Coordinates of C-alpha atoms and ligand atoms in Angstrom, one line a residue:
X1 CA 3.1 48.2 6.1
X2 CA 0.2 46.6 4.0
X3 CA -3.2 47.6 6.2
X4 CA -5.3 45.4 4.2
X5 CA -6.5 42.1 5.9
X6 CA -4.6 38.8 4.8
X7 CA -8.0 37.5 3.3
X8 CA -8.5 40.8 1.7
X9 CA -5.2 40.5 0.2
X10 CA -6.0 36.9 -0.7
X11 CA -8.5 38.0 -2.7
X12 CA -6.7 40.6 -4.5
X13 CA -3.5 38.5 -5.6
X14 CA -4.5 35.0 -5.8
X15 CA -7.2 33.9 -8.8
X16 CA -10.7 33.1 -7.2
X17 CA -10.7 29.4 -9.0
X18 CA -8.8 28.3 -6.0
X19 CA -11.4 28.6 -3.5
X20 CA -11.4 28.3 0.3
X21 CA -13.2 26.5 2.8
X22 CA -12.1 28.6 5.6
X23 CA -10.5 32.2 6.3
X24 CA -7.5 30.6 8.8
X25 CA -4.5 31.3 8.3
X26 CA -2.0 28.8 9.7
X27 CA 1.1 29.3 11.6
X28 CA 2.2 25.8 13.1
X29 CA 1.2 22.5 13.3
X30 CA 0.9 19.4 14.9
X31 CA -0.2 16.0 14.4
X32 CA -4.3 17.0 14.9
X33 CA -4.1 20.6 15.6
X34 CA -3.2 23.9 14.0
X35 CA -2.7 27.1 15.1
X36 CA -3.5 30.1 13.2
X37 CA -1.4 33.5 12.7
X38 CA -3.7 34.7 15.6
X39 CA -2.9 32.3 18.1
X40 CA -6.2 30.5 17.8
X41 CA -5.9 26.9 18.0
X42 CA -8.4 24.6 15.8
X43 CA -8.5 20.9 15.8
X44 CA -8.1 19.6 12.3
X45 CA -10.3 17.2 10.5
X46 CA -9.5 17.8 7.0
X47 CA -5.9 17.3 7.2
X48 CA -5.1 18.9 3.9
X49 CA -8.0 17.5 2.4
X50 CA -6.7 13.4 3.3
X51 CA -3.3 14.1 3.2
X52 CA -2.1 13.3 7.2
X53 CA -3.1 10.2 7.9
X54 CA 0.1 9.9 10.2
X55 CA -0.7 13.9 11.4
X56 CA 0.7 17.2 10.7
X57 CA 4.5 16.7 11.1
X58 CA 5.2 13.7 12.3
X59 CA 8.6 13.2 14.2
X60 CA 9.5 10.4 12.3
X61 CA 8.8 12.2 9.1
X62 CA 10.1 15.3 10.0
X63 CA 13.8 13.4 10.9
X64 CA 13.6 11.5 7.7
X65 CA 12.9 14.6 5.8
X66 CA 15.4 16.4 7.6
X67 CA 18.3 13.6 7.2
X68 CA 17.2 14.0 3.4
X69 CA 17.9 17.8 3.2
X70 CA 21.1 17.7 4.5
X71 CA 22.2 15.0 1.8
X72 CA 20.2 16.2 -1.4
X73 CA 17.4 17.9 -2.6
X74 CA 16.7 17.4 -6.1
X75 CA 18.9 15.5 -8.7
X76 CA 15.5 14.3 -11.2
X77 CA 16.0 10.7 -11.4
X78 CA 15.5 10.6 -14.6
X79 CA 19.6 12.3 -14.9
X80 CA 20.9 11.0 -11.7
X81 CA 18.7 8.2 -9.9
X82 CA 18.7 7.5 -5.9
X83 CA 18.1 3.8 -4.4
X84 CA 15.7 5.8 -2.1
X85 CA 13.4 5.7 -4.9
X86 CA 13.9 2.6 -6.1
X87 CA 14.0 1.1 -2.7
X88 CA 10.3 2.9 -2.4
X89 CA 9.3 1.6 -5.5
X90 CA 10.2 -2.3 -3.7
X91 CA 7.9 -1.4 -1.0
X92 CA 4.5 -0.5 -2.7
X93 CA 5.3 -3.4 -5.3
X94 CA 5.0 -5.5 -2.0
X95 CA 2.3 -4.0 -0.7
X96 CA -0.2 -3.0 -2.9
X97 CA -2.9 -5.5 -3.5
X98 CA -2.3 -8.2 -6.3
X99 CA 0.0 -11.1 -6.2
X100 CA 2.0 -10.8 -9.5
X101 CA 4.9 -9.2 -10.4
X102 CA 4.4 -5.6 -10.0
X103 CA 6.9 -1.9 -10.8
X104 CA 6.0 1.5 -10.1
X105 CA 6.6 5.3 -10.9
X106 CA 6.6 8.3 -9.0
X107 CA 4.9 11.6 -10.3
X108 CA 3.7 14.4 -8.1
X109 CA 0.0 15.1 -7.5
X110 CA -2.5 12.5 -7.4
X111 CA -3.9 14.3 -10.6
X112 CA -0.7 13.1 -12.6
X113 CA -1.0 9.6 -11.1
X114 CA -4.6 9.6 -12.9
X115 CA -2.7 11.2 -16.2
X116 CA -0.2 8.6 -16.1
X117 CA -2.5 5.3 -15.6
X118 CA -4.6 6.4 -18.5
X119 CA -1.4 6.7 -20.6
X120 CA 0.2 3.5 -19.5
X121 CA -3.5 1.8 -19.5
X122 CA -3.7 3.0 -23.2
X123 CA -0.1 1.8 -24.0
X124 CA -0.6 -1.5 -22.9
X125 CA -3.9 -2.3 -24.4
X126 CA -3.6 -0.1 -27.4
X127 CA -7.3 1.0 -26.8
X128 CA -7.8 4.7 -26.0
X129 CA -11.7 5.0 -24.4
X130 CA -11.8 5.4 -20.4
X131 CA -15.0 4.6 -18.1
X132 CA -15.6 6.1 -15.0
X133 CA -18.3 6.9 -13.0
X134 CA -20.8 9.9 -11.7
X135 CA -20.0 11.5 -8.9
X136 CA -15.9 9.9 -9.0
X137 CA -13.3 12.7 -8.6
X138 CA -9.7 12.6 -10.5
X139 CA -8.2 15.4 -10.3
X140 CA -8.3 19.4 -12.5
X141 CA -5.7 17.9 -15.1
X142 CA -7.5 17.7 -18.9
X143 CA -7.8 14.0 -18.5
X144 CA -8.4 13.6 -14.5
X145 CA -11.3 16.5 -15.2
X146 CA -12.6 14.6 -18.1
X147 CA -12.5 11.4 -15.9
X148 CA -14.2 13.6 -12.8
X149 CA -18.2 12.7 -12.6
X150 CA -19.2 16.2 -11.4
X151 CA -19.5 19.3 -14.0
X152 CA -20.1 22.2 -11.2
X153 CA -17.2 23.7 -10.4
X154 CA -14.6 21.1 -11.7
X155 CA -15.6 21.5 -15.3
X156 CA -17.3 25.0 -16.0
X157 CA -16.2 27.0 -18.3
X158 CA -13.1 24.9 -19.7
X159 CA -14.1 23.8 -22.9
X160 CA -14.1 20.4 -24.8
X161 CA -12.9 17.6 -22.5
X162 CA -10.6 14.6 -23.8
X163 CA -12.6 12.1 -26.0
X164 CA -13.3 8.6 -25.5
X165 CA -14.9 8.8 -21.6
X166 CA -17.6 7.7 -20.8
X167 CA -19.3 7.4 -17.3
X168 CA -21.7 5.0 -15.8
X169 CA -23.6 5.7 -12.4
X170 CA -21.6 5.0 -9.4
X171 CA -24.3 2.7 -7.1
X172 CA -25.5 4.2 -4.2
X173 CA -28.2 2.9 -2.8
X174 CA -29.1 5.9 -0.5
X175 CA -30.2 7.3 -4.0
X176 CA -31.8 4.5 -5.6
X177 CA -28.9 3.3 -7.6
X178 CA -28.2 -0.3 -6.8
X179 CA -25.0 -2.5 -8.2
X180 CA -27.3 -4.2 -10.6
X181 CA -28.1 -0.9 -12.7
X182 CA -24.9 0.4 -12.5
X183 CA -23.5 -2.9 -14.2
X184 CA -27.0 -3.0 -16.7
X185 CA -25.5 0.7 -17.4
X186 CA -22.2 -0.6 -18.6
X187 CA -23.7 -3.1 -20.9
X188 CA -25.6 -0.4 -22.2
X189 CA -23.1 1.6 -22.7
X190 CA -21.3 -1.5 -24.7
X191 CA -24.6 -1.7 -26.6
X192 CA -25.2 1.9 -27.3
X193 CA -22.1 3.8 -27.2
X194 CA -18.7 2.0 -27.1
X195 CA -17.3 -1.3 -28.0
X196 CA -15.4 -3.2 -25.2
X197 CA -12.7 -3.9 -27.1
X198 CA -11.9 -0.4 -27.6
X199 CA -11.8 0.3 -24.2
X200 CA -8.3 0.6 -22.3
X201 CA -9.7 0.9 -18.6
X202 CA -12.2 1.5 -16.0
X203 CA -11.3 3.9 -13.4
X204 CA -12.6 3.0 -10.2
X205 CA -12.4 4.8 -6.8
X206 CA -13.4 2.0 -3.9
X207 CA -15.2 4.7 -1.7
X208 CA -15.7 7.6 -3.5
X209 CA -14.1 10.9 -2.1
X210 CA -15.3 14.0 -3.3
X211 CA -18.1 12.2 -4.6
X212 CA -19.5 11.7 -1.1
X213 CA -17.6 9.1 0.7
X214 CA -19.7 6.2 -0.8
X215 CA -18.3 2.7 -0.4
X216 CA -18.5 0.6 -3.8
X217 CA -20.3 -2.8 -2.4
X218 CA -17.5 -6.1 -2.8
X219 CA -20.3 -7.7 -5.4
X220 CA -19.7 -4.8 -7.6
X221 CA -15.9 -4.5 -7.2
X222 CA -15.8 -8.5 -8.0
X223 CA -18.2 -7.9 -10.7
X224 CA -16.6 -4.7 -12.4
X225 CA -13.4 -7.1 -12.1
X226 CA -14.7 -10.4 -13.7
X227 CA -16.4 -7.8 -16.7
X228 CA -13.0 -6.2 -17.2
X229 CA -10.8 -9.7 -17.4
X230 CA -13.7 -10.6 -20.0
X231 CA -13.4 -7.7 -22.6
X232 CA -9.4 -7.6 -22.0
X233 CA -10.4 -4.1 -19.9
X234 CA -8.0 -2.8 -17.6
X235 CA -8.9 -1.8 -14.1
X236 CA -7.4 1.2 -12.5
X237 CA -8.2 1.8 -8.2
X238 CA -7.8 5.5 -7.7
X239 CA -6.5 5.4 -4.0
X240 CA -5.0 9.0 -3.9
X241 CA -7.8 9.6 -1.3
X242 CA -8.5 5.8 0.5
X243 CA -5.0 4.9 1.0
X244 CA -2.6 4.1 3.4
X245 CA -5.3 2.8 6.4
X246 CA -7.4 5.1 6.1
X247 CA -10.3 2.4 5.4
X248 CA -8.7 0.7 8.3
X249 CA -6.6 -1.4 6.0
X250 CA -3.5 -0.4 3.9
X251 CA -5.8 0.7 0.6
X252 CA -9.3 -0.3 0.3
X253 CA -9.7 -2.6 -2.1
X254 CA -7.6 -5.2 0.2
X255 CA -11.7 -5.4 1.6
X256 CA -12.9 -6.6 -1.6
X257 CA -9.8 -9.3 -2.1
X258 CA -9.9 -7.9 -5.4
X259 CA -6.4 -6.7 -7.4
X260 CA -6.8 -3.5 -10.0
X261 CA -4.0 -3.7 -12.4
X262 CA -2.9 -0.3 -11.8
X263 CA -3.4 2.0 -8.5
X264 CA -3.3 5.1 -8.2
X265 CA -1.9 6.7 -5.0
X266 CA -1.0 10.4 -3.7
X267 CA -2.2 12.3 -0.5
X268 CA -1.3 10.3 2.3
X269 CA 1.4 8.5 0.9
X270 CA 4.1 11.4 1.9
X271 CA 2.2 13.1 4.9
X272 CA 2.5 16.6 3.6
X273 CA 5.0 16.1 1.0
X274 CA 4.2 16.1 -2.4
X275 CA 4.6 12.7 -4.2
X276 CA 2.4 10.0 -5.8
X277 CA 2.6 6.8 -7.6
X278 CA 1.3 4.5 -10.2
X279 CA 2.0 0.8 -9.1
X280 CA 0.6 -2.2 -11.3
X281 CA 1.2 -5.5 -13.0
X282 CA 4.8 -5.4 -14.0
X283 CA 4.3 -5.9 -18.3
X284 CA 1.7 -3.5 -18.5
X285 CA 3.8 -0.9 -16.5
X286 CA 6.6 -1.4 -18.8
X287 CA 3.9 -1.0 -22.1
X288 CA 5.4 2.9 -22.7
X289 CA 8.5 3.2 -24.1
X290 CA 11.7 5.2 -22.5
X291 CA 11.1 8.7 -21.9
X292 CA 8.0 8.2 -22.3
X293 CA 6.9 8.3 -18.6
X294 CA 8.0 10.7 -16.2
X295 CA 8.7 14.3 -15.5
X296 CA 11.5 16.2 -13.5
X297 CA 9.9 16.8 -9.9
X298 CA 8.7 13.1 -10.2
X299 CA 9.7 11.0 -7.1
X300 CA 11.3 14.0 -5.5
X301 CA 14.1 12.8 -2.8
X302 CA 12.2 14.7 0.1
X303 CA 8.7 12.9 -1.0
X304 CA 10.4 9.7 -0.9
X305 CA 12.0 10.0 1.9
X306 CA 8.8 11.3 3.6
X307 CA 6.8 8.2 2.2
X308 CA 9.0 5.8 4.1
X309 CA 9.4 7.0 7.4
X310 CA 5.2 7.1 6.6
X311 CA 4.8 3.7 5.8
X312 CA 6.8 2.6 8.7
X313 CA 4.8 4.4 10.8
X314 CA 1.8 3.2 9.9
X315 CA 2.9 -0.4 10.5
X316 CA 5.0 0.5 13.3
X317 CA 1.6 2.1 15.3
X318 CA -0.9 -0.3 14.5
X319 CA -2.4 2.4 12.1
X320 CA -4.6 0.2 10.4
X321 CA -6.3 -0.9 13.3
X322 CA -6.3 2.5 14.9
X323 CA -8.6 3.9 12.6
X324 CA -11.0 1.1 12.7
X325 CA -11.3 1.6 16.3
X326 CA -11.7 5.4 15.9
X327 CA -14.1 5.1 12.7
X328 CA -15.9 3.1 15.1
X329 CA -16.1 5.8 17.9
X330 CA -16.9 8.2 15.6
X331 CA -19.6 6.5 14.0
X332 CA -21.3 5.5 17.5
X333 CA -21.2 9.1 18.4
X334 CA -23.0 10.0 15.2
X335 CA -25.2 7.4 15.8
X336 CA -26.4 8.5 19.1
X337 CA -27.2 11.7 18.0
X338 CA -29.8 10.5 15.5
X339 CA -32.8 11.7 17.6
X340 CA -31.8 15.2 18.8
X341 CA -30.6 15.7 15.1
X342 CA -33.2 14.5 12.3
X343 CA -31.5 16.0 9.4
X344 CA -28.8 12.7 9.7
X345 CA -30.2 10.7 6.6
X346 CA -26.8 8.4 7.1
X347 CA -23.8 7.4 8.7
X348 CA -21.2 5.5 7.1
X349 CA -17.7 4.6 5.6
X350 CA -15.0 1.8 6.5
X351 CA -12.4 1.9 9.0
X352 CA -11.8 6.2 9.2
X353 CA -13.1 6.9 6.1
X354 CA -16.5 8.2 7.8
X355 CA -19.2 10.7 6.5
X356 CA -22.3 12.1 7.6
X357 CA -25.0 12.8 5.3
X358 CA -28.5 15.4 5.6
X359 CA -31.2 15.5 3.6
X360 CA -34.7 17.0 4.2
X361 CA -37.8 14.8 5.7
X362 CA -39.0 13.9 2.1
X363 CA -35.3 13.0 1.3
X364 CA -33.9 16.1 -0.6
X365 CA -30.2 16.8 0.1
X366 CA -29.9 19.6 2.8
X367 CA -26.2 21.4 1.9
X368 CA -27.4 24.3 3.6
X369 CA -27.7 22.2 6.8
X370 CA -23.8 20.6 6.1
X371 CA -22.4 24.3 5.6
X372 CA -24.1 25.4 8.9
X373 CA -22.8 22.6 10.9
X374 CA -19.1 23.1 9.4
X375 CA -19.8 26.6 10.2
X376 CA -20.7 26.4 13.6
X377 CA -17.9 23.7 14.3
X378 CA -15.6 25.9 13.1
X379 CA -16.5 29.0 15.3
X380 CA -16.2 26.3 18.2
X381 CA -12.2 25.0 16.8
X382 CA -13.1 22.0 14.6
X383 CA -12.1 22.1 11.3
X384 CA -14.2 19.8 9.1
X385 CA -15.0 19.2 5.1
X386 CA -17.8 18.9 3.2
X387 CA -18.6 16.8 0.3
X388 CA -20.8 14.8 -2.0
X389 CA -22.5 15.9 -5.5
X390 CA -24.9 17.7 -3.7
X391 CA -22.8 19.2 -0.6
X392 CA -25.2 17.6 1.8
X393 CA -22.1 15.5 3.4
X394 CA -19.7 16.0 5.7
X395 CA -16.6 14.1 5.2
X396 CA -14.1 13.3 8.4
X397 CA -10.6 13.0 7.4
X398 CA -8.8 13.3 10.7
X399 CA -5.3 12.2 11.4
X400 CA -5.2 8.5 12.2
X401 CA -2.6 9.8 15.0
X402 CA -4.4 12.0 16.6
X403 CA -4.7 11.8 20.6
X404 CA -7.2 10.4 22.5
X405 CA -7.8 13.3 24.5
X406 CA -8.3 15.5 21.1
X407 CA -10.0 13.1 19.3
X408 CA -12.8 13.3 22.1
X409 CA -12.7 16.9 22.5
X410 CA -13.2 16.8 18.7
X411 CA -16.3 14.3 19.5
X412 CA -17.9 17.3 21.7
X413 CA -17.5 19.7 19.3
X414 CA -18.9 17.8 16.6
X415 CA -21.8 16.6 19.2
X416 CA -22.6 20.7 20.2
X417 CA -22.2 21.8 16.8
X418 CA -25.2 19.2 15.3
X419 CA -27.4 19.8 17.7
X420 CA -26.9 23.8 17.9
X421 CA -27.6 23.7 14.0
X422 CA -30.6 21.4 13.9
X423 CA -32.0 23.7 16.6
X424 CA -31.7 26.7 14.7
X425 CA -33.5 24.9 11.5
Ligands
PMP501 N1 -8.1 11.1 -7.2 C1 -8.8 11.2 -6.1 C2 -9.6 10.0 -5.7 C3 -8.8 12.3 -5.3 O1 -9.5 12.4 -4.1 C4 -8.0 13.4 -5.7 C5 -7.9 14.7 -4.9 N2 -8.9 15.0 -4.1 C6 -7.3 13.3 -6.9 C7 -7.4 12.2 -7.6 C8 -6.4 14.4 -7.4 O2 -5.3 14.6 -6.6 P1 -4.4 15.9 -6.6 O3 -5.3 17.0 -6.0 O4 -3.2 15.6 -5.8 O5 -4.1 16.2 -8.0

């Protein structure tokens, strides 16, 4: 028998460049809760990291992967193709925002969405330079880490990134950076370093996810729009983290009334499964030639039939409006604990896309103070993420399914575990 302990054996077999928020090792699931190897039950506010919006093992996706598995597996549709997949591909050309004609393709990790808008975006336009902005996360991919607005830990260490991007600061007004710069930064960007016309896209994420869960205002979305339909720019929404009602609408830019050409999507989409897409404006999807798109675990059968029963469900349980309602319970909470905890510097996000931010009395970010709390939440069976350039935030990314009862339980552990951490400061 191996006597070494299974994070001692972690750390011996598995590279440290995949890090690890936490030391749990799980053994079953359910909608919000886990249970780890020990018994120990946690409530679970990460999710895999945005991925259960409809909760660990839902019964509706569970029967729909299961009726999958006992048909087929894998066939790559590429050699032999399934309606499942193109019926799939009917759905988010219905739903995702923008009334034109619209197709899609399935890939695998929200990293090879990003891969694959950048080469369809390029196709199309037969420009090649890319914008995106500080702080924006992509993806570890060559081009979704080039695309990434953060250099510690994404890119250390791995050399020259792909040429031709360029980023712009995301606004945030919390840190002084209003819409108004941000757009005087792309002009001077146009002025200074590239010309419009050789640029193929703008990646935009409509909160930011990684970055710190900052909502990009509608006047900038409308404004980053109008400047891309002037210079023949392209406009890419990365939703692999904001999809699928977690904003409290089905992706978030259906708050700005504003259309990308291409969105990205991954996470949530399959609840648990591994699947993503790239859905835009039908002529620009079709720019690549055959073959040219693709790859063989691309729009696996299980994923797809996982992302069906998953967009039912959302529809079918008022998802949307669930997490508005709970966004709004959360937030309130937060809010009422503004005295006893002085560290909050903010409280924000749309619908269940909610963070928590800390900085210092003169305003500097307080990480220290985020880690503590996700700490001490953890001891006490929450499970929650951090985020944000600095680390000072702390993202919640609960199912949208969870129960009442939990979701309140949850509320007092997040409640004890603030105020036990600003004590100790
Ligand atoms: N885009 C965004 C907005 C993301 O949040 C992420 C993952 N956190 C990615 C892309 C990359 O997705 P994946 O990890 O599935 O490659």
């Amino acid at each position: 028998m191996n006597m070494m302990s299974l994070a001692d054996r972690k750390d011996a077999a598995i590279a440290r460049g995949v890090g690890m928020v936490t030391q749990i090792f799980a053994a079953r699931a359910e909608n919000a809760e886990i249970w780890d190897k020990e018994g120990r039950r946690y409530i679970d506010f990460a999710a895999g990291i945005a991925v259960l919006n409809t909760g660990h093992r839902h019964p509706r996706v569970i029967a729909a992967v299961k009726d999958q598995l006992d048909r087929f597996t894998h066939t790559c549709h590429q050699v032999v193709p399934y309606e499942t997949y193109v019926h799939l591909a009917e759905r988010l050309n219905r739903i995702v925002p923008g009334n034109f004609e619209k197709k899609t393709i399935f890939v695998t990790t929200g990293a090879e969405a990003v891969e694959n808008a950048v080469k369809i975006a390029r196709a199309a336009t037969g420009r090649s330079a890319v914008i995106a902005f500080s702080g924006g996360f992509h993806g570890r991919t060559f081009m979704g880490m080039a695309l990434t607005g953060k250099v510690a830990p994404y890119k250390l260490g791995f050399g020259a990134m792909p040429g031709d991007v360029f980023h712009v600061p995301f606004p945030v007004e919390l840190h002084g950076v209003t819409p108004e710069q941000s757009l005087a930064a792309l002009n001077k960007l146009f002025a200074a370093d590239v010309d419009p016309q050789r640029v193929a896209a703008i990646i935009l994420e409509p909160v930011q996810g990684e970055g710190g869960f900052y909502p990009a205002p509608t006047g900038f979305v409308r404004a980053l729009r109008a400047l891309c339909d002037r210079h023949g720019i392209l406009l890419i929404a990365d939703e692999v983290q904001t999809g699928f009602a977690r904003t409290g609408k089905m992706f978030a830019m259906d708050h700005h009334d504003v259309a990308a050409d291409l969105t990205t999507m991954a996470k949530s989409l399959a609840g648990g499964f591994p699947l993503a897409a790239v859905t835009g404006r039908a002529d620009i999807m079709d720019a690549p030639g055959p073959g040219g798109l693709g790859g063989t675990y691309g729009g696996n059968p299980i994923g797809i039939a996982a992302a069906h029963a998953v967009l039912d469900v959302i529809l079918e349980e008022g998802l949307c409006e669930r997490a508005n309602r709970l966004g709004a319970l959360l937030k309130q909470r937060l809010a009422s604990l503004r005295n006893r905890v002085p560290e909050i510097a903010d409280i924000r996000g749309p619908g269940f896309m909610n963070a928590v931010e800390f900085n210092s009395d003169s305003g500097q970010p307080r990480a220290d103070f985020a880690n503590r709390v996700r700490r001490i939440a953890l001891e006490k069976g929450l499970i929650l993420l951090t985020c944000g350039v600095h680390g000072n935030v702390i993202r919640f990314l609960s199912p949208i399914t969870i129960q009442d009862t939990i979701f309140n339980e949850a509320l007092d552990i997040l409640e004890a575990a603030l105020v036990e951490a600003s004590r100790v400061n």
